[in-house]
PDB file of C-alpha atoms in Angstrom:
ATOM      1  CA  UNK A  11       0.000   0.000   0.000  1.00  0.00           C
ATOM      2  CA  UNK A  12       1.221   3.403  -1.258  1.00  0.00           C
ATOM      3  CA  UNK A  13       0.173   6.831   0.433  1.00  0.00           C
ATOM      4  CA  UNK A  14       0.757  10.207  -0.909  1.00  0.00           C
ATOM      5  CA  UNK A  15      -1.366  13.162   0.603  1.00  0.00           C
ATOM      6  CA  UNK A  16      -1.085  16.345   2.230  1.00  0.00           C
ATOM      7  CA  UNK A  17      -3.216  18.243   5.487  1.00  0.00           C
ATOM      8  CA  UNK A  18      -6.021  18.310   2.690  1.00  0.00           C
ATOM      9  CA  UNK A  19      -5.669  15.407   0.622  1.00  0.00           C
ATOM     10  CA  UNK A  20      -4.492  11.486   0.625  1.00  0.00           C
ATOM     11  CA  UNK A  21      -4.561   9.326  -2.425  1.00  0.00           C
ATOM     12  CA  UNK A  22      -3.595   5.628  -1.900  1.00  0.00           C
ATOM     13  CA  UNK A  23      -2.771   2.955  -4.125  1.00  0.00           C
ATOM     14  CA  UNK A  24      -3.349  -0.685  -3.195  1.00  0.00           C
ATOM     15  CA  UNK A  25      -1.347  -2.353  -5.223  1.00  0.00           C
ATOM     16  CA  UNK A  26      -0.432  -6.250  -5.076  1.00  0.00           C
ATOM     17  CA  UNK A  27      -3.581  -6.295  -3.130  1.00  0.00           C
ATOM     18  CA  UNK A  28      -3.655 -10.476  -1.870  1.00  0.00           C
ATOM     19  CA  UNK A  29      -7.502 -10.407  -1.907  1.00  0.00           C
ATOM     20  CA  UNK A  30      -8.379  -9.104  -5.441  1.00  0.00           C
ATOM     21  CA  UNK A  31      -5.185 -10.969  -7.002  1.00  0.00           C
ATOM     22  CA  UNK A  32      -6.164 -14.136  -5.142  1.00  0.00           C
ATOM     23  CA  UNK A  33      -9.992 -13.679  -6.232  1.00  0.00           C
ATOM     24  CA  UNK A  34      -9.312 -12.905  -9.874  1.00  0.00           C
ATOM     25  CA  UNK A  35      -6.848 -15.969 -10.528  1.00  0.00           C
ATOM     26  CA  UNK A  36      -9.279 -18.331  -9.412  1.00  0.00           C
ATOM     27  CA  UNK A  37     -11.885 -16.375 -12.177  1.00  0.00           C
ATOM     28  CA  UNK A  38      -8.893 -17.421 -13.987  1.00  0.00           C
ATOM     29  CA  UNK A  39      -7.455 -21.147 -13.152  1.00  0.00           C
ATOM     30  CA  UNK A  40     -11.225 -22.393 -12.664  1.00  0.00           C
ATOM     31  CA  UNK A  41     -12.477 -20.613 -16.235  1.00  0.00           C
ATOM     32  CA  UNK A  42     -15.662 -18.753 -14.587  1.00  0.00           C
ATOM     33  CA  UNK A  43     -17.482 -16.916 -17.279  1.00  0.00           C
ATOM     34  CA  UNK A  44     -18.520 -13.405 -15.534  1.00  0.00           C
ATOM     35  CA  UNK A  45     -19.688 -10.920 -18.347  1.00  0.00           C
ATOM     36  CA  UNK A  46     -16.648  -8.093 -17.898  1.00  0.00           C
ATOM     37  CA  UNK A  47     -18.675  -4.851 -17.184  1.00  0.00           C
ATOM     38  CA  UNK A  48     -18.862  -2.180 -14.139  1.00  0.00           C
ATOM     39  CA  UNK A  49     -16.772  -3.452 -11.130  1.00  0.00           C
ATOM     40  CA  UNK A  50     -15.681  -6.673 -13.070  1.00  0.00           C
ATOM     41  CA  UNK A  51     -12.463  -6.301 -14.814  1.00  0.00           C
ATOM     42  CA  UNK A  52     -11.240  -7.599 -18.112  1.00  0.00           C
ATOM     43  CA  UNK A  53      -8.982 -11.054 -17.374  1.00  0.00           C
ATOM     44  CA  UNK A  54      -5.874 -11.760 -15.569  1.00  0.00           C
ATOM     45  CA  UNK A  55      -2.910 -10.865 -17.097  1.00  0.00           C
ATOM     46  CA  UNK A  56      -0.869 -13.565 -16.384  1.00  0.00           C
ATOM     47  CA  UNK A  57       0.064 -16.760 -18.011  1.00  0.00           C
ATOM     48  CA  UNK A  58       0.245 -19.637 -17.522  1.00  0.00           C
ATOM     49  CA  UNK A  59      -2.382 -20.795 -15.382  1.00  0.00           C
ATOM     50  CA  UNK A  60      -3.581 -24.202 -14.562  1.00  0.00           C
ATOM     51  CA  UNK A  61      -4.596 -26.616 -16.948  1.00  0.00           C
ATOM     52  CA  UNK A  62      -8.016 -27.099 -15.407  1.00  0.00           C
ATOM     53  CA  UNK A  63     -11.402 -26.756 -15.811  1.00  0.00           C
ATOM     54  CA  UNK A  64     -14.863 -26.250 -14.523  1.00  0.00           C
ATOM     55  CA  UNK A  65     -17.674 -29.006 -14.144  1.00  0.00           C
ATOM     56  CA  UNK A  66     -20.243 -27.950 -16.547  1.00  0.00           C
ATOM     57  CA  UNK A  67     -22.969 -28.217 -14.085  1.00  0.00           C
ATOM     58  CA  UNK A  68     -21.170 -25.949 -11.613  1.00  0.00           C
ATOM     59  CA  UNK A  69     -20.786 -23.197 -13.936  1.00  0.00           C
ATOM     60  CA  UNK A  70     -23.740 -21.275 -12.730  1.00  0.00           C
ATOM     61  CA  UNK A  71     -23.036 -21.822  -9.207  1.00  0.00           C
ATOM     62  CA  UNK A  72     -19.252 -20.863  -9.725  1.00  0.00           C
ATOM     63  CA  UNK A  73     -19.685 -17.585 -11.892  1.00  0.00           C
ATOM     64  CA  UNK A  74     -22.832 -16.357  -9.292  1.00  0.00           C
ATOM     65  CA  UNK A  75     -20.630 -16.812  -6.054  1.00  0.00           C
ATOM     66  CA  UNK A  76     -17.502 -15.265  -7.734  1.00  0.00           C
ATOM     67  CA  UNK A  77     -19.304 -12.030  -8.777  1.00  0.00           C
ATOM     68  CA  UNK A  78     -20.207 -12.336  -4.883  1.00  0.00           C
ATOM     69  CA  UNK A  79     -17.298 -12.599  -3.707  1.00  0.00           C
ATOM     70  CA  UNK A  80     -15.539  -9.944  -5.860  1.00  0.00           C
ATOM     71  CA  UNK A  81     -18.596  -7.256  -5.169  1.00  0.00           C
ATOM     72  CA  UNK A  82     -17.729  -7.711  -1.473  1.00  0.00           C
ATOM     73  CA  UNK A  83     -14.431  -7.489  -1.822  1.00  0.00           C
ATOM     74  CA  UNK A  84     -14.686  -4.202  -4.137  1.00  0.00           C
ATOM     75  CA  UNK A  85     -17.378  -2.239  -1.868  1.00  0.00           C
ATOM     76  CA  UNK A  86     -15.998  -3.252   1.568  1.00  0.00           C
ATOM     77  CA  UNK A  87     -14.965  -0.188   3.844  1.00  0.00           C
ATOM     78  CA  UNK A  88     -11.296   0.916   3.016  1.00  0.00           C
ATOM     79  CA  UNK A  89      -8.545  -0.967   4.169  1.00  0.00           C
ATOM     80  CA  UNK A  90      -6.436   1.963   4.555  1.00  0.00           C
ATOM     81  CA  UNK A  91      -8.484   2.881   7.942  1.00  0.00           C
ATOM     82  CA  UNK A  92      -6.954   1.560  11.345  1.00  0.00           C
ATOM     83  CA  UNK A  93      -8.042  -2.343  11.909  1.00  0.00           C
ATOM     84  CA  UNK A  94     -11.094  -3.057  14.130  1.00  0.00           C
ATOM     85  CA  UNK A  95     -10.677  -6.425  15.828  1.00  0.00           C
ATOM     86  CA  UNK A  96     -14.335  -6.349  16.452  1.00  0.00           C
ATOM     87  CA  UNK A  97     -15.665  -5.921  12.927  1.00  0.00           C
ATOM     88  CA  UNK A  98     -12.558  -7.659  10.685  1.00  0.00           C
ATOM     89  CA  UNK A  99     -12.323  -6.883   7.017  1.00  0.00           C
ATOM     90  CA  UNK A 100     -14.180  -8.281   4.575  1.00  0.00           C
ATOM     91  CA  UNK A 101     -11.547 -10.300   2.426  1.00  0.00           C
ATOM     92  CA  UNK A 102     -11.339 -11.950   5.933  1.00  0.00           C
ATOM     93  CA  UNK A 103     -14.322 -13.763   5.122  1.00  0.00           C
ATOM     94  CA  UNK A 104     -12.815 -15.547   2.029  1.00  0.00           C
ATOM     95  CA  UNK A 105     -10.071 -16.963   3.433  1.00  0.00           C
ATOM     96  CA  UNK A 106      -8.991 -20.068   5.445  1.00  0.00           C
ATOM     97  CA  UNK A 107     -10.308 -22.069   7.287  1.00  0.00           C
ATOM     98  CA  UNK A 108     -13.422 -21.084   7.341  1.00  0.00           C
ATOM     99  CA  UNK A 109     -13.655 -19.675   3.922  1.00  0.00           C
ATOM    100  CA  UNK A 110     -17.551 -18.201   5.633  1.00  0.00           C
ATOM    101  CA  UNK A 111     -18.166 -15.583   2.412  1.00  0.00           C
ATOM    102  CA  UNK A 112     -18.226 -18.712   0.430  1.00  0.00           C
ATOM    103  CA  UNK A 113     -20.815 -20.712   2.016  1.00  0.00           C
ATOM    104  CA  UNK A 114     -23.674 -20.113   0.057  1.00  0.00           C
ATOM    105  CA  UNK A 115     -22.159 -21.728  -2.915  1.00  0.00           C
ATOM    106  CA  UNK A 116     -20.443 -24.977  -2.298  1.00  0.00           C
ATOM    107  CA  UNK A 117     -18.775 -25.892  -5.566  1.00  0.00           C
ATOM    108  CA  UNK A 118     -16.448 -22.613  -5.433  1.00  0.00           C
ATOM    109  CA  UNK A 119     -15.970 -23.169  -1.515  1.00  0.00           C
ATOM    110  CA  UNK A 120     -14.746 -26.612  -2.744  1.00  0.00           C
ATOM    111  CA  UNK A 121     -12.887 -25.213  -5.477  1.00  0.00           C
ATOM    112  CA  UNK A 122     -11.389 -21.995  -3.490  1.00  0.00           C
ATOM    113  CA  UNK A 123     -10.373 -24.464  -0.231  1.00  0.00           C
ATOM    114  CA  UNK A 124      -8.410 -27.396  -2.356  1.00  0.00           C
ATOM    115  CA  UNK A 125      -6.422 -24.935  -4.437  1.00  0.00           C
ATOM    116  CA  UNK A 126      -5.819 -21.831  -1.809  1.00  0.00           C
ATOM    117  CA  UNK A 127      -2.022 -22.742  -1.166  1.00  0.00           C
ATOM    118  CA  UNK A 128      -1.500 -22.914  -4.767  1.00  0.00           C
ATOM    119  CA  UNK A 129      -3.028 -19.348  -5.560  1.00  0.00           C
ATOM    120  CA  UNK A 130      -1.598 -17.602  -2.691  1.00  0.00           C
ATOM    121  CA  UNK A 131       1.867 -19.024  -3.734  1.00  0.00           C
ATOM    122  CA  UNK A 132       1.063 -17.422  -7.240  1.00  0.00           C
ATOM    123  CA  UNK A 133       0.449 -14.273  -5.527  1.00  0.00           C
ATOM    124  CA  UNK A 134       3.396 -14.134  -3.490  1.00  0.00           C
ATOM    125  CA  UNK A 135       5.339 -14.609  -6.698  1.00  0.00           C
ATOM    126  CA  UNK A 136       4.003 -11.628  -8.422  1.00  0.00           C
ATOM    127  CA  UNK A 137       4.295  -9.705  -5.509  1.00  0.00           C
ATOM    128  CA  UNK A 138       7.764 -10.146  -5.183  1.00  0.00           C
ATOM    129  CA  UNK A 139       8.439 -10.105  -8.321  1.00  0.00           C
ATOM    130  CA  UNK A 140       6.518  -6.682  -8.520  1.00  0.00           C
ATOM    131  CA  UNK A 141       8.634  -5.360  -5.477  1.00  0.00           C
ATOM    132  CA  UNK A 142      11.786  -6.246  -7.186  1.00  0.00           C
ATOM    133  CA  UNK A 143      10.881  -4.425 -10.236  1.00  0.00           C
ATOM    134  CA  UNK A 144      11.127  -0.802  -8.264  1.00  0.00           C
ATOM    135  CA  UNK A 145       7.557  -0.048 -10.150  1.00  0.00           C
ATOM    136  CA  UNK A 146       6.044   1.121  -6.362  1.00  0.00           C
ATOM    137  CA  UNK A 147       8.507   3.270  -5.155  1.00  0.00           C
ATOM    138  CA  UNK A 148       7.770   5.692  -7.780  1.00  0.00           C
ATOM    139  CA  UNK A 149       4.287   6.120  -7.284  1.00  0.00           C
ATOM    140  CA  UNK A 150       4.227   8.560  -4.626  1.00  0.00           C
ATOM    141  CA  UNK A 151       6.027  11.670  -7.239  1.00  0.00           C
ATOM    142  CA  UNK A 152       3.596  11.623  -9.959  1.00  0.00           C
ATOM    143  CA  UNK A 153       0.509  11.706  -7.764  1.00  0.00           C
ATOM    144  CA  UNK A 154       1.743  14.700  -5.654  1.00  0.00           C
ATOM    145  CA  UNK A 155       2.943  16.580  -9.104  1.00  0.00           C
ATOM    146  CA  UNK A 156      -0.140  16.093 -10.946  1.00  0.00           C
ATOM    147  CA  UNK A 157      -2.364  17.274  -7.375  1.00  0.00           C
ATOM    148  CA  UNK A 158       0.311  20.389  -7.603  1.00  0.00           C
ATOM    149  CA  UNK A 159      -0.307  21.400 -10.940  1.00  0.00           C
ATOM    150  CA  UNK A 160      -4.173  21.505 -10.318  1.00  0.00           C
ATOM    151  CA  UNK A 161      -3.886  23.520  -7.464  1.00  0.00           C
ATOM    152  CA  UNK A 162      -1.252  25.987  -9.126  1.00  0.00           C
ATOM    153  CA  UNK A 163      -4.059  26.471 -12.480  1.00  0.00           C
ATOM    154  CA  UNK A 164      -6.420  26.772  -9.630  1.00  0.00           C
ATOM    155  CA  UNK A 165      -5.161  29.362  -7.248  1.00  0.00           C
ATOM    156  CA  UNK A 166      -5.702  27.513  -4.444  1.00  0.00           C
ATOM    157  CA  UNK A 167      -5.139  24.341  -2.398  1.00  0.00           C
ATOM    158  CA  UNK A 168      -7.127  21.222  -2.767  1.00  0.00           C
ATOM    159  CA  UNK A 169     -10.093  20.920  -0.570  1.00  0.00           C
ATOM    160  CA  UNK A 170      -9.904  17.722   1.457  1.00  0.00           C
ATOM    161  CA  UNK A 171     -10.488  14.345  -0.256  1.00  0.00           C
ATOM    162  CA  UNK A 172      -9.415  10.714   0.378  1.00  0.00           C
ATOM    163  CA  UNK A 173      -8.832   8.927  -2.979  1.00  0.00           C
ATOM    164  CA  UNK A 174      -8.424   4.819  -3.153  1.00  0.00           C
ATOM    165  CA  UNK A 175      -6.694   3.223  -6.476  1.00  0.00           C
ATOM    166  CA  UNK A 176      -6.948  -0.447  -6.486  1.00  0.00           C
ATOM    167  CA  UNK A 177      -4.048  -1.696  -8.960  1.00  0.00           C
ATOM    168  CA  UNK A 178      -5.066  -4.917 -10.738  1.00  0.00           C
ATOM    169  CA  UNK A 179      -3.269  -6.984 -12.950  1.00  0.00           C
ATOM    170  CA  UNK A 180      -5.356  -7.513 -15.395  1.00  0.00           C
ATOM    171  CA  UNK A 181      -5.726  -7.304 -19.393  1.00  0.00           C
ATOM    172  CA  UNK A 182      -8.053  -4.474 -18.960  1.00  0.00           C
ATOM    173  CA  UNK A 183      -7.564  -0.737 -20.583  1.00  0.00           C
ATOM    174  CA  UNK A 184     -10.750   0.710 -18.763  1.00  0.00           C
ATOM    175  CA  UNK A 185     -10.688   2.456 -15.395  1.00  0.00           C
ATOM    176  CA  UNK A 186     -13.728   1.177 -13.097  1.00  0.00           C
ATOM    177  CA  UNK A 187     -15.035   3.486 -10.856  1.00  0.00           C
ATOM    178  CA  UNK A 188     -16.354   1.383  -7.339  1.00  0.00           C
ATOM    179  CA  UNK A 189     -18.514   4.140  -5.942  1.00  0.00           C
ATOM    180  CA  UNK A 190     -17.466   7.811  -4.767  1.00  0.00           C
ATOM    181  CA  UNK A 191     -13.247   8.031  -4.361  1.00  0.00           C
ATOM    182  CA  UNK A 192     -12.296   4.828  -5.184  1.00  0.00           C
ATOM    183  CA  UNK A 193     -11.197   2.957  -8.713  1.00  0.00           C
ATOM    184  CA  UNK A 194     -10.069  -0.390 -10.173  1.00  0.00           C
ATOM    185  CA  UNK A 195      -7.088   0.775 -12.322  1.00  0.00           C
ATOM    186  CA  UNK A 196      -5.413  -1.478 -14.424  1.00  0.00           C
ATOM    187  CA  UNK A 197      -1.399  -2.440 -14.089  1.00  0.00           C
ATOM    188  CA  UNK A 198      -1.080  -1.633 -17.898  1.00  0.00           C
ATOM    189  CA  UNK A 199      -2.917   1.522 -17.104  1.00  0.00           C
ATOM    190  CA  UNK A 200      -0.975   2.855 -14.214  1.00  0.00           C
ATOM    191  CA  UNK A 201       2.075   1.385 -15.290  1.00  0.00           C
ATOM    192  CA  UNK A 202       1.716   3.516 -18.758  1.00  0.00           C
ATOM    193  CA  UNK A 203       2.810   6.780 -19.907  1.00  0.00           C
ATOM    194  CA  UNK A 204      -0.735   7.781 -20.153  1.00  0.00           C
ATOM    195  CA  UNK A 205      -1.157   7.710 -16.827  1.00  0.00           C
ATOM    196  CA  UNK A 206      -0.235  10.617 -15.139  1.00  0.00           C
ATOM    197  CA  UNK A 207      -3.062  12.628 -17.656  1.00  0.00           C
ATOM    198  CA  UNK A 208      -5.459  10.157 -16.628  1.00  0.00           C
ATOM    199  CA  UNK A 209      -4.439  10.326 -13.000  1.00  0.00           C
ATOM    200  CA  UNK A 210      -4.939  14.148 -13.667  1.00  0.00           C
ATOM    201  CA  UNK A 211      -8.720  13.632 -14.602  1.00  0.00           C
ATOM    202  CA  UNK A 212      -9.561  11.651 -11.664  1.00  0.00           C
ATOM    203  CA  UNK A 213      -8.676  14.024  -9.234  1.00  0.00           C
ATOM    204  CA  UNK A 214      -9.154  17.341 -11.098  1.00  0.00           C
ATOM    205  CA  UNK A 215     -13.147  16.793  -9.819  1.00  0.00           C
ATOM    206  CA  UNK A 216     -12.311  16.494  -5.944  1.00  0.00           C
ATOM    207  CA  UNK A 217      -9.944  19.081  -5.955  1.00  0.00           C
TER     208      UNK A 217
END
């Protein structure tokens, strides 16, 4: 998790996020078929995969309890905000042993529970991978330039906002807004030259 911010102003970016990564390469490994639109993104951009597939009859059941599980996992309250033992995140819920978010659909518990170790070793591949790269610890000087330049055309500083990018990696070129101050942004997308004009436009309106 990356912060940049002011007094006024904080814009983080979750990036390597184990909950969305985890949730989108089982979309991936068990071949779910979710229609890509609003909060779901375009595939996982990352190959290979496993060689497996979904039981035909448990399609319906997988792809209904995925979009489930990634609409809870998109909406929950921000994970940037100090820990409260007594009401635990969200992605909690998806995760072992209990795997409780996934109750009401059986098949993907099944799925989710015999092939956890294998997805959260995938993750901790990419992330490290990802760290090693350098990509994160340049993310902080863009987004404090680009809040600058806004409030030098405007005259003033910003007024106070708290902005959440959620960095996926994912072959997606579209920027999915999740309700007021927070986006699904794509690693393509951030990791682009575009992006510091489209970072521009996303905070240009809070500011």
């Amino acid at each position: 998790m990356q912060r940049a911010g002011s007094m006024s102003w904080r814009i983080s970016v979750d990036r390597w996020s184990e909950a969305h990564n985890i949730a989108l390469w089982f979309r991936a490994a068990e071949r779910i078929q979710v229609e890509v639109e609003g909060v779901v993104p375009g595939p996982l951009d990352v190959e290979p995969l496993p060689d497996r597939r979904t039981d035909p009859s448990d399609a319906a059941e997988l792809a209904e309890g995925w979009l489930a599980w990634w609409r809870s996992l998109v909406t929950a309250p921000s994970t940037t905000l100090p820990l409260d033992r007594q009401n635990p995140p969200v992605a909690w819920s998806f995760t072992p042993p209990a795997f409780s978010g996934l109750h009401g659909f059986p098949a993907l518990r099944q799925a989710v529970a015999g092939h956890w170790e294998e997805a959260h070793r995938w993750h901790s591949a990419q992330k490290s991978v990802g760290l090693a790269s350098g990509l994160h610890l340049h993310e902080k000087v863009p987004t404090g330039q680009v809040v600058a330049e806004v409030e030098n055309e405007l005259g003033r500083k910003a007024r106070p906002f708290s902005l959440e990018l959620v960095v996926l990696p994912v072959r997606d070129d579209e920027i999915r807004p999740v309700g007021p101050y927070r986006y699904l942004v794509p690693e393509r997308v951030h990791d682009g030259p575009r992006w510091p004009g489209l970072l521009r436009s996303l905070v240009t309106p809070y500011i």
